CSV table of N, CA and C in Angstrom, one decimal:
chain,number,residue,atom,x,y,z
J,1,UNK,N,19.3,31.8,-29.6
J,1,UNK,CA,19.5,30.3,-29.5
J,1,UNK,C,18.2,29.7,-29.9
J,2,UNK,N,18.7,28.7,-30.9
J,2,UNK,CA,16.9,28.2,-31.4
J,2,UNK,C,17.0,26.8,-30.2
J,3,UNK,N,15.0,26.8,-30.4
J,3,UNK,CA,14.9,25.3,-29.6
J,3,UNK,C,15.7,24.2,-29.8
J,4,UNK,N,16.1,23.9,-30.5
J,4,UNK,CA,17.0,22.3,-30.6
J,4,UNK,C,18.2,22.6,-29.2
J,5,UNK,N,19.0,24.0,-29.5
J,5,UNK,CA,20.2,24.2,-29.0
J,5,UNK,C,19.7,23.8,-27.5
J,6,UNK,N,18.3,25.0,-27.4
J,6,UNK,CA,18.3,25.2,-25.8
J,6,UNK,C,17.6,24.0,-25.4
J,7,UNK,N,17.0,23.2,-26.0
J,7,UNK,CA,16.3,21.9,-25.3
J,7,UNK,C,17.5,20.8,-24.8
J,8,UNK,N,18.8,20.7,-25.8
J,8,UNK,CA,20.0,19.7,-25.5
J,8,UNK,C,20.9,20.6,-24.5
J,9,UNK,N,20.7,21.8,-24.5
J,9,UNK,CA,21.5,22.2,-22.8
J,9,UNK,C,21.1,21.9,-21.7
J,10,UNK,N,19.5,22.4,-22.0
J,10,UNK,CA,18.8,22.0,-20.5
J,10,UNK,C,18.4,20.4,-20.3
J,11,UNK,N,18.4,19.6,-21.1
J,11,UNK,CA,19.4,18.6,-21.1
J,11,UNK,C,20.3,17.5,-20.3
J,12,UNK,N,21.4,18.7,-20.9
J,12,UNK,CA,22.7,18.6,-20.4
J,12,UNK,C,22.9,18.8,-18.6
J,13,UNK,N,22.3,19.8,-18.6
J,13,UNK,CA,22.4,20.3,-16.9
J,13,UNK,C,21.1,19.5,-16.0
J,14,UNK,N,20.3,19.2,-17.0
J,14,UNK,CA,19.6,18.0,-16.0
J,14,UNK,C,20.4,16.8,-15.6
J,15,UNK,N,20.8,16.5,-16.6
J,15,UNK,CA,21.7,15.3,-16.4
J,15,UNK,C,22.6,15.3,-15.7
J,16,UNK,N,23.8,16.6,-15.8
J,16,UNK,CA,24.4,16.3,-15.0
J,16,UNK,C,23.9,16.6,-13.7
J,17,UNK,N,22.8,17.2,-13.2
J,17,UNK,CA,22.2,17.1,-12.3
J,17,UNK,C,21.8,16.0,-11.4
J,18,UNK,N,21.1,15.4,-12.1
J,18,UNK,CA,20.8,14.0,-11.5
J,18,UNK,C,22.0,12.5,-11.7
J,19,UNK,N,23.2,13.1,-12.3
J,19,UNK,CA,24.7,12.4,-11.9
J,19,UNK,C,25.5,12.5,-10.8
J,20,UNK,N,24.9,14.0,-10.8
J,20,UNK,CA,25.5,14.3,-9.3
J,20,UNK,C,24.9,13.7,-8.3
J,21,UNK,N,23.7,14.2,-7.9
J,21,UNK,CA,23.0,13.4,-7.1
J,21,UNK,C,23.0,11.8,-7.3
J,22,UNK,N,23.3,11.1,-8.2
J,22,UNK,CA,23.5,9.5,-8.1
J,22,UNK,C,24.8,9.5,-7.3
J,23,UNK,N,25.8,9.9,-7.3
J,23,UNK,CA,26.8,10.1,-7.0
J,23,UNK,C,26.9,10.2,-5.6
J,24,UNK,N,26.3,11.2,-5.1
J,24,UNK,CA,25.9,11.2,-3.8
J,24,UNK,C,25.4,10.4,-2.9
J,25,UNK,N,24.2,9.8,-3.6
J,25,UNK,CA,23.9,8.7,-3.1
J,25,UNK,C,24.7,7.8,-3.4
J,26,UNK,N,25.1,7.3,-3.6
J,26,UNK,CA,26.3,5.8,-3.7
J,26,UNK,C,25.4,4.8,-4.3
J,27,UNK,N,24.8,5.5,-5.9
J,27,UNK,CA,24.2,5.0,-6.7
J,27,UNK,C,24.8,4.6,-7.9
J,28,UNK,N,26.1,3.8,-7.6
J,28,UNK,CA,26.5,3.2,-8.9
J,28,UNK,C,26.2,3.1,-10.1
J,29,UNK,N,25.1,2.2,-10.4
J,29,UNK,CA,24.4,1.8,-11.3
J,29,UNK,C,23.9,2.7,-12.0
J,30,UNK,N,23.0,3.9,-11.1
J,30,UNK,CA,22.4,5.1,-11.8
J,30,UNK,C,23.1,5.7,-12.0
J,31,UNK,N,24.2,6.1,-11.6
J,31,UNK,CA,25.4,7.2,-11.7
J,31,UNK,C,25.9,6.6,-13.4
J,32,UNK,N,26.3,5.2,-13.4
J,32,UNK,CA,26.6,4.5,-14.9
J,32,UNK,C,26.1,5.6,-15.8
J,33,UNK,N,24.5,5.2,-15.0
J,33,UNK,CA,23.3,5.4,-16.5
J,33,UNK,C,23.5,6.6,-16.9
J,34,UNK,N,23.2,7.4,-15.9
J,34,UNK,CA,24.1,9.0,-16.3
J,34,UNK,C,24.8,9.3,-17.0
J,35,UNK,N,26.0,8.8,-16.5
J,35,UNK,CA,27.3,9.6,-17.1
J,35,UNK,C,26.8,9.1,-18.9
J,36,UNK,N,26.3,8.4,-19.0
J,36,UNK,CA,26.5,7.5,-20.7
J,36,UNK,C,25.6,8.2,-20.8
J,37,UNK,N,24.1,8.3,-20.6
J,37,UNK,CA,23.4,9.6,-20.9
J,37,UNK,C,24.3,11.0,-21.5
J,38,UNK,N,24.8,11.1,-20.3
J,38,UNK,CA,25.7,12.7,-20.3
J,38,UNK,C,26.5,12.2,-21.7
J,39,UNK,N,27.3,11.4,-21.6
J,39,UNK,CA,28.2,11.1,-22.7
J,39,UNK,C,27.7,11.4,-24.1
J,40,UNK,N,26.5,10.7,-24.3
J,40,UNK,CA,25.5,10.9,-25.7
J,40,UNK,C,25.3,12.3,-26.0
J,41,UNK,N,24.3,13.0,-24.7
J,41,UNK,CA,24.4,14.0,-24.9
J,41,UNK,C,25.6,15.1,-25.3
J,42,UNK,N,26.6,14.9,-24.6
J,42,UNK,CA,27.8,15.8,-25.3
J,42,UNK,C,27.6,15.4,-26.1
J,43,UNK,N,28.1,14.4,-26.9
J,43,UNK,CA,28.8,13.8,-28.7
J,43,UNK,C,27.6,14.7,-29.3
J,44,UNK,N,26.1,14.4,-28.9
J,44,UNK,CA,25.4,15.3,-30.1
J,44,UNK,C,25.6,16.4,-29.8
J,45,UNK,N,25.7,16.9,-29.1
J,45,UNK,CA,26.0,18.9,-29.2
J,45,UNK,C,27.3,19.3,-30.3
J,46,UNK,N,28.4,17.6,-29.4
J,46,UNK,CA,29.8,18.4,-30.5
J,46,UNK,C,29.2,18.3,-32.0
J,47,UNK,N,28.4,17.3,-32.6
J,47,UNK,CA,28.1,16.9,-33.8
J,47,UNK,C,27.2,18.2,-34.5
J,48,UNK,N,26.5,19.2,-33.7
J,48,UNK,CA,25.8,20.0,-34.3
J,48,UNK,C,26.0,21.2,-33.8
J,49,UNK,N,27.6,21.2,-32.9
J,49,UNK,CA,28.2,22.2,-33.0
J,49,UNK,C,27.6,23.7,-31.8
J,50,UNK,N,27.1,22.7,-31.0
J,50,UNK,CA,26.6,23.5,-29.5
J,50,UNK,C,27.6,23.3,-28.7
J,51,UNK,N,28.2,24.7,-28.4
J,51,UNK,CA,29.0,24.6,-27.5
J,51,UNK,C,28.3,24.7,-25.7
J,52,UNK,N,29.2,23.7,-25.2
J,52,UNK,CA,28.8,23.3,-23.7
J,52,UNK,C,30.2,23.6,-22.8
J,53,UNK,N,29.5,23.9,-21.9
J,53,UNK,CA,30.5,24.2,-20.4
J,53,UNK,C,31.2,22.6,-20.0
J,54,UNK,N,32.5,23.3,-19.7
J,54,UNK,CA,33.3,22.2,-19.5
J,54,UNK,C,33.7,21.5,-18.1
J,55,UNK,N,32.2,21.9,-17.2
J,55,UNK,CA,31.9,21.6,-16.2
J,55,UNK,C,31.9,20.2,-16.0
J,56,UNK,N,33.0,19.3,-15.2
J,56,UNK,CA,32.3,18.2,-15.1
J,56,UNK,C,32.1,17.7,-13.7
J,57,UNK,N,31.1,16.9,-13.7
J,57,UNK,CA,30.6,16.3,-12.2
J,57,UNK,C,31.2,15.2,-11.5
């Protein structure tokens, strides 16, 4: 796995990480910011062809 791959996974699981946790908290707003974060994030993995877990939060 070269760095590009492994830098936008861990990434990915930060993010959804801390969407969870907005979530939890009954943090609307940051939860928003997240998921559209997360959202970017997927589109570029599908765009350069990094496959991701279909884990969602």
């Amino acid at each position: 796995m070269d760095a590009f791959t492994a830098g936008l996974l861990q990434r990915i699981r930060t993010t959804e990480s801390d969407l969870s946790r907005a979530r939890d908290e009954g943090d609307d707003f940051l939860a928003e910011v997240e998921q559209s974060e997360l959202d970017d994030l997927r589109r570029l993995a599908a765009e350069h062809g990094v496959q991701v877990g279909v884990a969602r939060v």
